[in-house]
Coordinates of N, CA, C and O in Angstrom, one line a residue:
M10 N 8.4 3.1 -19.2 CA 7.2 3.1 -18.8 C 7.2 4.5 -17.9 O 8.3 4.8 -17.5
I11 N 6.0 5.1 -17.8 CA 6.1 6.3 -17.1 C 4.9 6.0 -16.0 O 4.0 5.4 -16.1
I12 N 4.9 6.9 -15.0 CA 3.9 6.9 -13.8 C 3.4 8.3 -14.0 O 4.2 9.4 -13.9
R13 N 2.1 8.4 -14.2 CA 1.4 9.6 -14.5 C 0.2 9.7 -13.8 O -0.3 8.8 -13.1
M14 N -0.6 10.8 -13.5 CA -1.5 11.1 -13.1 C -3.0 10.3 -13.9 O -2.7 10.4 -15.1
R15 N -3.7 9.8 -13.2 CA -5.2 9.3 -13.9 C -5.8 10.3 -14.9 O -5.9 11.4 -14.5
Q16 N -6.0 9.9 -16.1 CA -7.0 10.6 -17.0 C -8.0 9.9 -17.3 O -8.4 9.0 -17.8
P17 N -9.3 10.4 -16.5 CA -10.6 9.7 -16.5 C -10.9 9.3 -17.8 O -11.2 8.1 -17.9
L18 N -11.2 10.0 -18.8 CA -11.6 9.5 -20.1 C -10.9 8.4 -20.6 O -11.2 7.6 -21.4
L19 N -9.5 8.5 -20.5 CA -8.7 7.6 -21.1 C -8.5 6.1 -20.3 O -8.4 5.3 -20.7
D20 N -8.6 6.4 -19.0 CA -8.2 5.4 -18.0 C -9.2 4.5 -17.4 O -9.1 3.4 -16.9
D21 N -10.4 5.2 -17.1 CA -11.3 4.6 -16.0 C -11.6 3.1 -16.5 O -11.8 2.3 -15.6
R22 N -12.0 3.0 -17.8 CA -12.5 1.6 -18.1 C -11.3 0.4 -17.9 O -11.7 -0.5 -17.4
T23 N -10.2 0.9 -18.3 CA -9.0 0.0 -17.9 C -9.0 -0.3 -16.5 O -8.7 -1.4 -16.1
L24 N -9.2 0.7 -15.7 CA -8.8 0.8 -14.4 C -10.0 -0.4 -13.6 O -9.6 -1.4 -12.8
I25 N -11.2 -0.3 -14.2 CA -12.2 -1.1 -13.7 C -11.9 -2.6 -14.2 O -12.2 -3.4 -13.3
N26 N -11.5 -2.7 -15.3 CA -11.1 -4.0 -15.8 C -10.0 -4.6 -15.0 O -10.1 -6.0 -14.7
L27 N -8.9 -3.9 -14.7 CA -7.9 -4.3 -13.7 C -8.5 -4.9 -12.2 O -8.0 -5.8 -11.7
V28 N -9.3 -3.9 -11.7 CA -10.2 -4.5 -10.6 C -10.7 -5.7 -10.8 O -10.6 -6.7 -9.9
Q29 N -11.4 -5.9 -11.8 CA -12.0 -7.0 -12.2 C -11.3 -8.4 -12.4 O -11.5 -9.5 -11.8
S30 N -10.1 -8.2 -12.9 CA -9.0 -9.3 -13.3 C -8.1 -9.5 -12.1 O -7.8 -10.8 -12.0
E31 N -7.7 -8.5 -11.5 CA -6.6 -8.7 -10.5 C -7.0 -8.7 -9.1 O -6.2 -9.1 -8.2
L32 N -8.1 -8.1 -8.6 CA -8.5 -7.9 -7.3 C -9.8 -8.4 -7.1 O -9.6 -9.2 -5.9
I33 N -10.8 -8.6 -7.8 CA -12.1 -9.4 -7.3 C -11.5 -10.9 -7.0 O -12.2 -11.5 -6.2
P34 N -10.9 -11.6 -7.9 CA -10.5 -12.9 -7.7 C -10.2 -13.3 -6.2 O -10.3 -14.5 -5.7
H35 N -9.6 -12.3 -5.7 CA -9.2 -12.5 -4.2 C -10.0 -12.1 -3.1 O -9.6 -12.3 -1.9
T36 N -11.1 -11.6 -3.4 CA -12.1 -11.3 -2.4 C -13.3 -12.2 -2.1 O -13.7 -12.9 -3.1
S37 N -13.8 -12.1 -1.1 CA -15.0 -13.0 -0.7 C -16.3 -12.4 -1.0 O -17.3 -13.0 -0.9
F38 N -16.1 -11.2 -1.5 CA -17.4 -10.4 -1.9 C -17.8 -10.5 -3.3 O -16.7 -10.6 -4.1
S39 N -19.0 -10.4 -3.6 CA -19.5 -10.7 -5.0 C -20.4 -9.3 -5.4 O -21.1 -8.9 -4.6
M40 N -20.2 -8.8 -6.6 CA -20.7 -7.7 -7.1 C -21.1 -7.9 -8.5 O -20.4 -8.6 -9.2
T41 N -22.1 -7.2 -9.0 CA -22.5 -7.2 -10.5 C -21.5 -6.4 -11.0 O -20.9 -5.6 -10.4
E42 N -21.6 -6.3 -12.4 CA -20.6 -5.5 -13.1 C -21.0 -4.1 -12.9 O -20.0 -3.2 -12.8
T43 N -22.3 -3.8 -12.8 CA -22.8 -2.3 -12.7 C -22.3 -1.9 -11.2 O -21.8 -0.9 -11.2
E44 N -22.5 -2.8 -10.2 CA -22.0 -2.3 -9.0 C -20.6 -2.2 -8.6 O -20.4 -1.2 -8.1
L45 N -19.9 -3.2 -9.4 CA -18.4 -2.8 -9.4 C -18.0 -1.5 -10.0 O -17.2 -1.1 -9.6
T46 N -18.4 -1.5 -11.1 CA -18.3 -0.1 -11.8 C -18.5 1.2 -11.0 O -17.6 2.1 -11.0
Q47 N -19.9 1.2 -10.4 CA -20.3 2.3 -9.5 C -19.3 2.3 -8.3 O -18.7 3.6 -7.8
D48 N -19.0 1.3 -7.7 CA -18.0 1.3 -6.6 C -16.6 1.7 -6.8 O -16.2 2.8 -6.3
V49 N -16.1 1.3 -7.8 CA -14.8 1.9 -8.3 C -14.6 3.2 -8.7 O -13.9 4.1 -8.3
M50 N -15.8 3.8 -9.4 CA -15.8 5.1 -9.8 C -16.0 6.2 -8.6 O -15.5 7.2 -8.5
T51 N -16.9 5.7 -7.7 CA -17.0 6.6 -6.5 C -15.7 6.6 -5.6 O -15.3 7.7 -5.3
R52 N -14.9 5.5 -5.7 CA -13.8 5.6 -4.8 C -12.7 6.4 -5.6 O -11.8 7.1 -5.0
L53 N -12.5 6.2 -7.0 CA -11.5 7.0 -7.7 C -11.8 8.5 -7.6 O -10.9 9.2 -7.5
R54 N -13.2 9.0 -7.2 CA -13.3 10.4 -7.2 C -12.8 10.9 -5.9 O -12.9 12.1 -5.5
R55 N -12.7 10.0 -4.8 CA -12.4 10.3 -3.4 C -10.9 10.5 -3.2 O -10.5 10.9 -2.1
G56 N -10.0 10.2 -4.0 CA -8.6 10.4 -3.8 C -7.9 10.6 -5.1 O -8.4 11.3 -5.9
T57 N -6.6 10.1 -5.0 CA -5.8 10.5 -6.2 C -5.2 9.1 -6.5 O -4.9 8.3 -5.8
T58 N -5.1 9.2 -7.9 CA -4.8 7.9 -8.7 C -3.6 8.1 -9.4 O -3.4 9.0 -10.3
F59 N -2.5 7.4 -9.5 CA -1.2 7.1 -10.3 C -1.4 6.0 -11.2 O -1.8 4.8 -10.6
V60 N -1.0 6.2 -12.5 CA -1.1 5.0 -13.3 C 0.3 4.8 -14.0 O 1.0 5.7 -14.2
L61 N 0.6 3.6 -14.1 CA 1.7 2.9 -15.1 C 1.3 2.9 -16.4 O 0.2 2.2 -16.8
S62 N 2.0 3.4 -17.4 CA 1.6 3.5 -18.8 C 2.9 3.6 -19.5 O 3.8 4.2 -19.2
P63 N 2.9 3.1 -20.7 CA 4.0 3.3 -21.8 C 4.3 4.6 -22.2 O 5.4 5.1 -22.2
T64 N 3.3 5.5 -22.2 CA 3.1 6.9 -22.7 C 2.1 7.5 -21.9 O 1.2 6.9 -21.4
H65 N 2.2 9.0 -22.1 CA 1.0 9.5 -21.5 C -0.5 9.4 -22.3 O -1.4 9.7 -21.7
Q66 N -0.2 8.8 -23.6 CA -1.4 8.6 -24.3 C -2.0 7.1 -24.3 O -3.2 6.9 -24.7
H67 N -1.3 6.3 -23.6 CA -1.6 4.8 -23.7 C -2.6 4.5 -22.5 O -2.2 5.2 -21.2
P68 N -3.4 3.5 -22.3 CA -4.1 3.1 -21.3 C -3.1 2.4 -20.3 O -1.9 2.1 -20.7
P69 N -3.5 2.7 -18.9 CA -2.7 2.0 -17.9 C -2.4 0.6 -17.9 O -3.3 -0.2 -18.3
L70 N -1.2 0.1 -17.4 CA -0.8 -1.2 -17.2 C -1.1 -1.5 -15.8 O -1.0 -2.9 -15.3
G71 N -1.2 -0.6 -14.8 CA -1.5 -0.6 -13.4 C -1.7 0.6 -13.0 O -1.5 1.6 -13.6
Y72 N -2.2 0.8 -11.6 CA -2.2 1.7 -10.9 C -2.3 1.6 -9.5 O -2.6 0.7 -8.9
I73 N -2.2 2.9 -8.6 CA -2.4 3.0 -7.4 C -3.3 4.2 -7.0 O -3.2 5.0 -7.5
H74 N -4.3 3.7 -6.2 CA -5.3 4.6 -5.8 C -5.1 4.9 -4.4 O -5.0 4.2 -3.6
V75 N -4.8 6.3 -3.8 CA -4.5 6.7 -2.5 C -5.5 7.7 -1.9 O -5.9 8.5 -2.9
M76 N -5.7 7.7 -0.8 CA -6.4 8.7 -0.1 C -5.6 9.3 1.2 O -5.0 8.5 1.9
I77 N -5.6 10.6 1.4 CA -5.0 11.0 2.7 C -6.0 11.6 3.6 O -7.1 12.3 3.3
H78 N -5.8 11.2 4.8 CA -6.7 11.6 5.9 C -5.8 12.2 7.2 O -5.0 11.3 7.6
G79 N -5.6 13.5 7.1 CA -4.6 14.1 8.1 C -2.9 13.8 7.6 O -2.8 13.9 6.4
K80 N -2.7 13.0 8.7 CA -1.2 12.6 8.2 C -1.1 11.1 8.2 O -0.2 10.6 8.0
L81 N -2.2 10.7 7.7 CA -2.4 9.3 7.3 C -2.6 8.9 5.7 O -3.7 9.6 5.2
L82 N -1.7 8.0 5.2 CA -1.9 7.7 3.8 C -2.9 6.5 3.7 O -2.6 5.2 4.6
Y83 N -4.0 6.5 3.2 CA -4.7 5.3 3.0 C -4.6 4.7 1.5 O -4.9 5.4 0.7
I84 N -4.0 3.6 1.4 CA -3.7 2.9 0.1 C -4.9 2.1 -0.2 O -5.3 1.0 0.4
D85 N -5.9 2.5 -1.3 CA -7.1 2.0 -1.6 C -7.2 0.8 -2.4 O -7.6 -0.2 -2.1
M86 N -6.4 0.9 -3.5 CA -6.4 0.0 -4.4 C -5.0 0.1 -5.4 O -4.2 1.1 -5.4
L87 N -4.3 -1.2 -5.4 CA -3.1 -1.3 -6.5 C -3.2 -2.4 -7.0 O -3.6 -3.6 -6.6
A88 N -3.1 -2.3 -8.4 CA -3.3 -3.4 -9.4 C -2.5 -3.3 -10.5 O -2.4 -2.2 -10.8
I89 N -1.8 -4.3 -10.9 CA -1.0 -4.6 -12.2 C -1.6 -5.5 -12.9 O -1.8 -6.6 -12.5
S90 N -1.6 -5.3 -14.3 CA -1.8 -6.4 -15.1 C -1.1 -7.6 -15.1 O 0.1 -7.5 -14.8
A91 N -1.5 -8.6 -15.2 CA -0.9 -10.1 -14.9 C 0.5 -10.0 -15.8 O 1.4 -10.5 -15.2
S92 N 0.5 -9.7 -16.8 CA 1.6 -9.8 -17.8 C 2.7 -8.8 -17.4 O 3.6 -9.1 -18.0
Y93 N 2.6 -7.9 -16.5 CA 3.4 -6.9 -16.1 C 3.8 -7.1 -14.7 O 4.5 -6.3 -14.1
Q94 N 3.3 -8.0 -14.1 CA 3.7 -8.4 -12.6 C 5.0 -8.9 -12.4 O 5.5 -9.5 -13.5
R95 N 5.6 -8.7 -11.2 CA 7.0 -9.2 -11.0 C 7.9 -8.7 -11.6 O 9.0 -9.2 -12.0
Q96 N 7.8 -7.5 -12.2 CA 8.8 -6.7 -12.9 C 9.2 -5.2 -12.2 O 9.8 -4.5 -13.0
G97 N 8.9 -5.0 -11.0 CA 9.0 -3.9 -10.2 C 8.0 -2.7 -10.3 O 8.1 -1.7 -9.8
Y98 N 7.1 -2.9 -11.3 CA 6.1 -1.9 -11.3 C 5.3 -1.6 -10.4 O 4.9 -0.4 -9.8
G99 N 4.8 -2.5 -9.6 CA 4.1 -2.4 -8.3 C 4.9 -1.7 -7.2 O 4.4 -0.8 -6.6
A100 N 6.2 -2.0 -7.0 CA 7.0 -1.2 -6.2 C 7.0 0.2 -6.5 O 7.1 1.1 -5.9
S101 N 7.2 0.5 -7.9 CA 7.3 2.0 -8.4 C 6.0 2.7 -8.1 O 6.2 3.9 -7.8
L102 N 4.9 2.0 -8.2 CA 3.7 2.7 -7.9 C 3.4 2.9 -6.3 O 3.0 3.9 -6.1
L103 N 3.9 2.0 -5.7 CA 3.7 2.1 -4.4 C 4.6 3.0 -4.0 O 4.2 4.0 -2.9
Q104 N 5.8 3.5 -4.4 CA 6.6 4.4 -4.0 C 6.0 5.7 -4.4 O 6.2 6.8 -3.6
A105 N 5.4 5.7 -5.7 CA 4.9 6.9 -6.0 C 3.8 7.4 -5.2 O 3.7 8.7 -4.8
G106 N 2.9 6.7 -4.7 CA 1.8 6.9 -3.6 C 2.5 7.4 -2.3 O 2.1 8.3 -1.7
E107 N 3.4 6.7 -1.8 CA 4.0 7.1 -0.6 C 4.6 8.4 -0.7 O 4.7 9.1 0.1
N108 N 5.4 8.7 -1.7 CA 6.1 10.0 -1.9 C 5.3 11.0 -1.8 O 5.4 12.1 -1.5
Y109 N 4.1 10.8 -2.6 CA 2.9 11.8 -2.7 C 2.5 12.1 -1.2 O 2.3 13.3 -0.8
A110 N 2.3 11.1 -0.6 CA 2.0 11.4 0.7 C 2.7 12.1 1.6 O 2.7 12.8 2.4
R111 N 4.0 11.6 1.7 CA 5.2 12.2 2.3 C 5.2 13.8 2.1 O 5.4 14.7 2.8
S112 N 4.9 14.1 0.8 CA 5.0 15.6 0.2 C 3.8 16.4 0.9 O 4.0 17.3 1.0
R113 N 2.7 15.7 1.2 CA 1.6 16.2 1.9 C 1.6 16.1 3.4 O 0.6 16.2 4.0
G114 N 2.6 15.4 4.0 CA 2.8 15.4 5.3 C 2.3 14.4 6.1 O 2.2 14.3 7.4
C115 N 2.1 13.4 5.3 CA 1.8 12.0 5.9 C 3.1 11.4 6.7 O 3.9 11.4 6.2
K116 N 2.6 10.8 8.0 CA 3.7 10.1 8.8 C 3.4 8.6 8.6 O 4.2 7.8 9.0
Q117 N 2.2 8.1 8.3 CA 1.9 6.7 8.4 C 1.1 6.2 7.2 O 0.5 7.1 6.5
A118 N 1.2 4.9 7.0 CA 0.4 4.4 5.7 C -0.3 3.2 6.3 O 0.1 2.3 7.1
K119 N -1.5 3.0 5.8 CA -2.6 2.1 6.1 C -3.2 1.4 4.9 O -3.4 2.1 3.8
L120 N -3.4 0.3 4.8 CA -4.3 -0.5 3.7 C -4.8 -1.9 4.3 O -4.5 -2.3 5.5
L121 N -5.8 -2.2 3.5 CA -6.4 -3.6 3.7 C -6.0 -4.5 2.7 O -6.0 -4.1 1.3
V122 N -5.8 -5.8 3.1 CA -5.6 -6.9 2.0 C -6.6 -7.8 2.4 O -6.7 -8.3 3.2
D123 N -7.1 -8.3 1.1 CA -8.2 -9.5 1.4 C -7.4 -10.7 1.7 O -6.3 -10.9 1.3
E124 N -8.0 -11.5 2.7 CA -7.5 -12.6 3.2 C -6.9 -13.8 2.2 O -6.0 -14.2 2.5
G125 N -7.6 -13.6 1.0 CA -7.3 -14.9 0.0 C -6.0 -14.2 -1.1 O -5.8 -15.0 -1.7
N126 N -5.5 -13.1 -0.6 CA -4.6 -12.4 -1.6 C -3.3 -12.7 -0.8 O -2.6 -11.5 -0.8
K127 N -2.6 -13.8 -1.0 CA -1.3 -14.1 -0.4 C -0.3 -13.2 -1.0 O 0.7 -12.9 -0.6
K128 N -0.3 -13.3 -2.4 CA 0.7 -12.5 -3.1 C 0.9 -10.9 -2.8 O 1.8 -10.5 -2.5
A129 N -0.5 -10.4 -2.5 CA -0.4 -9.0 -2.0 C 0.3 -8.8 -0.7 O 1.0 -7.9 -0.2
L130 N -0.2 -9.8 0.3 CA 0.5 -9.8 1.6 C 2.0 -9.9 1.6 O 2.6 -9.0 2.2
L131 N 2.5 -10.9 0.8 CA 3.9 -10.8 0.7 C 4.6 -9.7 0.0 O 5.7 -9.1 0.5
F132 N 3.9 -9.1 -0.9 CA 4.3 -7.8 -1.6 C 4.4 -6.8 -0.6 O 5.5 -6.0 -0.4
Y133 N 3.3 -6.6 0.0 CA 3.4 -5.2 1.1 C 4.4 -5.5 2.2 O 5.1 -4.7 2.7
H134 N 4.5 -6.8 2.7 CA 5.5 -7.1 3.8 C 7.0 -6.9 3.3 O 7.7 -6.3 3.9
R135 N 7.2 -7.1 1.9 CA 8.5 -7.0 1.4 C 8.9 -5.6 1.5 O 10.0 -5.1 1.5
Y136 N 7.9 -4.6 1.4 CA 8.2 -3.1 1.3 C 7.9 -2.6 2.6 O 7.7 -1.4 2.8
G137 N 7.9 -3.3 3.8 CA 7.9 -2.7 5.3 C 6.6 -2.5 5.8 O 6.7 -2.0 7.0
Y138 N 5.6 -3.1 5.2 CA 4.3 -3.0 5.9 C 4.1 -4.2 6.8 O 4.7 -5.4 6.6
R139 N 3.6 -4.0 7.9 CA 3.4 -5.1 8.7 C 1.8 -5.5 9.1 O 0.9 -4.4 9.1
T140 N 1.4 -6.7 9.2 CA 0.0 -6.9 9.6 C -0.3 -6.5 11.0 O 0.5 -7.0 11.9
V141 N -1.3 -5.6 11.3 CA -1.5 -5.4 12.6 C -2.8 -5.9 13.2 O -3.2 -5.9 14.2
K142 N -3.6 -6.2 12.2 CA -5.0 -6.8 12.7 C -5.4 -7.6 11.6 O -5.6 -7.3 10.4
H143 N -6.4 -8.7 11.9 CA -7.1 -9.6 11.1 C -8.6 -9.2 11.2 O -8.9 -9.3 12.6
W144 N -9.4 -9.1 10.3 CA -10.7 -9.0 10.5 C -11.4 -10.2 9.9 O -11.8 -10.1 8.7
P145 N -11.4 -11.2 10.7 CA -12.3 -12.5 10.3 C -13.7 -12.4 9.8 O -14.0 -13.0 8.9
D146 N -14.6 -11.4 10.1 CA -15.8 -11.2 9.7 C -15.9 -10.8 8.2 O -16.7 -11.1 7.5
T147 N -14.8 -9.9 7.9 CA -15.0 -9.2 6.6 C -13.7 -9.8 5.7 O -13.6 -9.3 4.6
H148 N -12.8 -10.8 6.3 CA -11.8 -11.4 5.7 C -10.8 -10.7 5.0 O -10.3 -10.8 4.0
Y149 N -10.4 -9.5 5.9 CA -9.1 -8.6 5.8 C -8.2 -8.7 6.5 O -8.5 -9.0 7.8
Y150 N -7.0 -8.4 6.1 CA -5.8 -8.2 7.1 C -5.5 -6.4 7.0 O -5.7 -6.0 5.8
E151 N -5.4 -5.8 8.2 CA -4.9 -4.5 8.0 C -3.5 -4.3 8.1 O -2.8 -5.0 8.9
L152 N -2.8 -3.5 7.2 CA -1.3 -3.4 7.3 C -1.0 -2.0 7.6 O -1.9 -1.1 7.2
F153 N 0.1 -2.0 8.2 CA 0.6 -0.4 8.6 C 1.9 -0.4 8.3 O 3.0 -1.4 8.5
K154 N 2.4 1.1 8.2 CA 3.6 1.3 8.1 C 4.2 2.7 8.3 O 3.2 3.6 8.0
M155 N 5.2 3.0 9.1 CA 5.6 4.3 9.4 C 6.4 4.8 8.0 O 7.0 4.2 7.5
L156 N 5.7 6.3 7.5 CA 6.6 6.8 6.5 C 7.7 7.4 6.7 O 8.3 8.1 7.1

C-alpha cells in the first residue's frame, strides 16, 4: 500500500462513497446524495488530501483530508473502507497528515468527531488526541493534540 496525494479525476467518486459508507452513518445530520457530493467536493478543494491506495493508479481504500490555519492542523475527514479497517492504515494516514502539518510549521492539531462515532473517539485517543469540548447542540466532540 502507498500513501499518495489525491488525484481528483481518479479518486473523488470513491472518496464521496467512503464518506457515505463510513462517516455519514455516525452523524445526526442528513443530506441528500447531491448535497453530500457538493459538500465533500467543496471541502476537498479547501485543503490537502492524502489517499491510501495499492498503487498510484488504483482508487483509494482510505483517505485523510486536512487543512492548515496558521500553526493549526485541522483534520477535516479520515475514512478507511470497512474491509481495511483495524490494519494500521488509519494510523498511517493520520501520521501522514500530521507529518505534512509539522513540515509546514504546525504545532497543534484539532478535529471534530461525531458523538455517535465511538470507534473514531477511541482511535484518536489512542494516538494522543484528547477530548477538550463536547458540543451537545451539534453532537460533536472537539479533540486536540500538540504536534
